[in-house]
Coordinates of C-alpha atoms in Angstrom, one line a residue:
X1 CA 0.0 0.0 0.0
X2 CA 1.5 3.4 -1.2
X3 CA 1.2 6.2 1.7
X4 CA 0.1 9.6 0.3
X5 CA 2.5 12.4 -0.7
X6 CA 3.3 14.8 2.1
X7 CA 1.4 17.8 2.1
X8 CA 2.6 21.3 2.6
X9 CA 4.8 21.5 6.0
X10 CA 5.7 17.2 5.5
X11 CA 2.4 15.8 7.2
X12 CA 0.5 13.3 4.6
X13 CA -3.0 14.8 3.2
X14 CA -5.7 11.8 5.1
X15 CA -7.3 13.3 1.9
X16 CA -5.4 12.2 -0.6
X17 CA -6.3 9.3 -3.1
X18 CA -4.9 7.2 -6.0
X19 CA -7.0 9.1 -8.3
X20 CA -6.8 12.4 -7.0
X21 CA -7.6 15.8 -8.7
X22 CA -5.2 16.7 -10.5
X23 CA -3.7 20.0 -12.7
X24 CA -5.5 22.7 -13.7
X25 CA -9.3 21.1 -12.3
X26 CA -7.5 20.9 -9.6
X27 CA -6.9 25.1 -9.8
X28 CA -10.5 25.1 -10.2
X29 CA -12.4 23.0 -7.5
X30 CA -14.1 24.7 -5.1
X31 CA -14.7 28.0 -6.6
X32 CA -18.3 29.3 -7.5
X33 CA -17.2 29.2 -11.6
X34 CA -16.5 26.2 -12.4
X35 CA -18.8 23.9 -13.7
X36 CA -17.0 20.0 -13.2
X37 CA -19.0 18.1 -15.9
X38 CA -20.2 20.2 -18.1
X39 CA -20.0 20.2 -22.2
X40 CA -19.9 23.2 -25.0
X41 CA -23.2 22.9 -25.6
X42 CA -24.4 23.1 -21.9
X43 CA -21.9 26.0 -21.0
X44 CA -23.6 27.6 -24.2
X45 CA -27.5 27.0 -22.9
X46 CA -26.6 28.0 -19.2
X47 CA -25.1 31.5 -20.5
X48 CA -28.0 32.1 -23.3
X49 CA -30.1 34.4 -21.1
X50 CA -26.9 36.0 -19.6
X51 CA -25.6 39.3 -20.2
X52 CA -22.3 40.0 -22.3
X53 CA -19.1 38.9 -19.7
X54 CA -21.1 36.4 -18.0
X55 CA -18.8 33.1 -17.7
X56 CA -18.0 29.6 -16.6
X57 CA -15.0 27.6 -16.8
X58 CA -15.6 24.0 -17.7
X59 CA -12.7 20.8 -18.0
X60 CA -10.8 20.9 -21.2
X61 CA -9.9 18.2 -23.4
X62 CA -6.4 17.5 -21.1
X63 CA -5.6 17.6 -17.7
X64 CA -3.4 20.4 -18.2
X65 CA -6.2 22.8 -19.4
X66 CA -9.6 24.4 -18.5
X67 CA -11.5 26.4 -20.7
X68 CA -13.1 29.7 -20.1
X69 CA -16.5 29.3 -22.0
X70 CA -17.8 33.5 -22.1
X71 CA -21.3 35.1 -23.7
X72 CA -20.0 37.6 -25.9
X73 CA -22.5 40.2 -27.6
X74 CA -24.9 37.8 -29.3
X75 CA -22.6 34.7 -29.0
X76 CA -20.2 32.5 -27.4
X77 CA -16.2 33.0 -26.7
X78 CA -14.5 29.3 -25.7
X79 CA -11.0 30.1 -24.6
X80 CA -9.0 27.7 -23.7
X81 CA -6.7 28.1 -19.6
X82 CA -3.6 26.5 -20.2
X83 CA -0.6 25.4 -18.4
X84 CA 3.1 27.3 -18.9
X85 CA 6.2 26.1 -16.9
X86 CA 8.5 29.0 -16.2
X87 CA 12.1 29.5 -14.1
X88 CA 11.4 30.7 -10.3
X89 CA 13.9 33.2 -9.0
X90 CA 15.9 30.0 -7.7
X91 CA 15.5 28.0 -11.1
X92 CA 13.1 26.0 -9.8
X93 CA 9.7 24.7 -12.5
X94 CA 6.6 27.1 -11.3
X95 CA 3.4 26.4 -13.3
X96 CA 1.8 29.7 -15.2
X97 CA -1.7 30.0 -16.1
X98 CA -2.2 31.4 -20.1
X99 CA -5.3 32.5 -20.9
X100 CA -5.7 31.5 -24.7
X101 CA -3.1 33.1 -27.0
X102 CA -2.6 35.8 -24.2
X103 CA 0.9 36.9 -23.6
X104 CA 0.3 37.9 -19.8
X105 CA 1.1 34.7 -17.2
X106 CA -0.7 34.3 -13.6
X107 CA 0.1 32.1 -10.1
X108 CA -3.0 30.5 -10.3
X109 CA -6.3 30.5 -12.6
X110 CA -8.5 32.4 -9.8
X111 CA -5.8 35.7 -9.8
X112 CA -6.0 35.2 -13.9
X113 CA -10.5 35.0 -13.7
X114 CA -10.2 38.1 -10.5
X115 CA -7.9 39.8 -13.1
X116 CA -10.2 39.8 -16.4
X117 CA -13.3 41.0 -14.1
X118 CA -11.5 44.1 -13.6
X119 CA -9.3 44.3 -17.4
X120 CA -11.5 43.7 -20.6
X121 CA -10.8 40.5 -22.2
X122 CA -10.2 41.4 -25.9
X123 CA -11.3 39.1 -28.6
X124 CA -11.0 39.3 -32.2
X125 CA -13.8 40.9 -34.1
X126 CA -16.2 41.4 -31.0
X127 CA -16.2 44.2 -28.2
X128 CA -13.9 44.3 -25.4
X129 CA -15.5 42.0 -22.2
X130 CA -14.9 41.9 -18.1
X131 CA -15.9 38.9 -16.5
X132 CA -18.7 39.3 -14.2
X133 CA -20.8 36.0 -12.8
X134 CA -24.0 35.1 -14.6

């Protein structure tokens, strides 16, 4: 029987399991967002009624990746919340949040969603968007 990994300050999580969550759901979980098993379609029927910046964030195709799924004028956005593995200030691998083709990075994907409720997200052809909850 495998012990669980030692959790932050070397005592084991009594929480953890063999098939634990895992990469960016795991960023996710727990925040009023994210929709665990939703599809497309679905994210595109809950925000139908919503106003322009209204948003959920949905599992992606990967473990590595979420994706933003945003009403947008008369329409949808589907952005995808990827992983990025940068150099710390001691060399050491910290994972990045991207949000789609973006250039800006973020600790975690709740400072990246708190970010783009104050800065418009800008997306080709349409107008400008803040994030707001539906």
């Amino acid at each position: 029987s495998s012990s669980p990994p030692p959790a932050a300050g070397g005592r084991s999580s009594a929480s953890w399991t063999p098939t634990q969550i895992m990469g960016a759901e795991a960023e996710c979980v727990g925040h009023d967002w994210y929709r665990r098993s939703i599809t497309r379609a679905h994210a595109e029927s809950m925000l139908a009624r919503e106003s322009p910046g209204c948003f959920v964030v949905r599992p992606g195709r990967t473990q590595d990746r979420v994706v933003l799924s945003l009403r947008v004028e008369d329409t949808f956005s589907h952005i995808e919340i990827t992983s990025d593995t940068v150099k710390g200030l001691r060399g050491e691998p910290l994972t990045m949040w991207v949000l789609g083709s973006d250039k800006e990075r973020y600790n975690t994907i709740g400072e990246l969603i708190d970010y783009h409720r104050r800065i418009p997200i800008e997306i080709i052809g349409k107008q400008s968007v803040c994030l707001r909850d539906p």
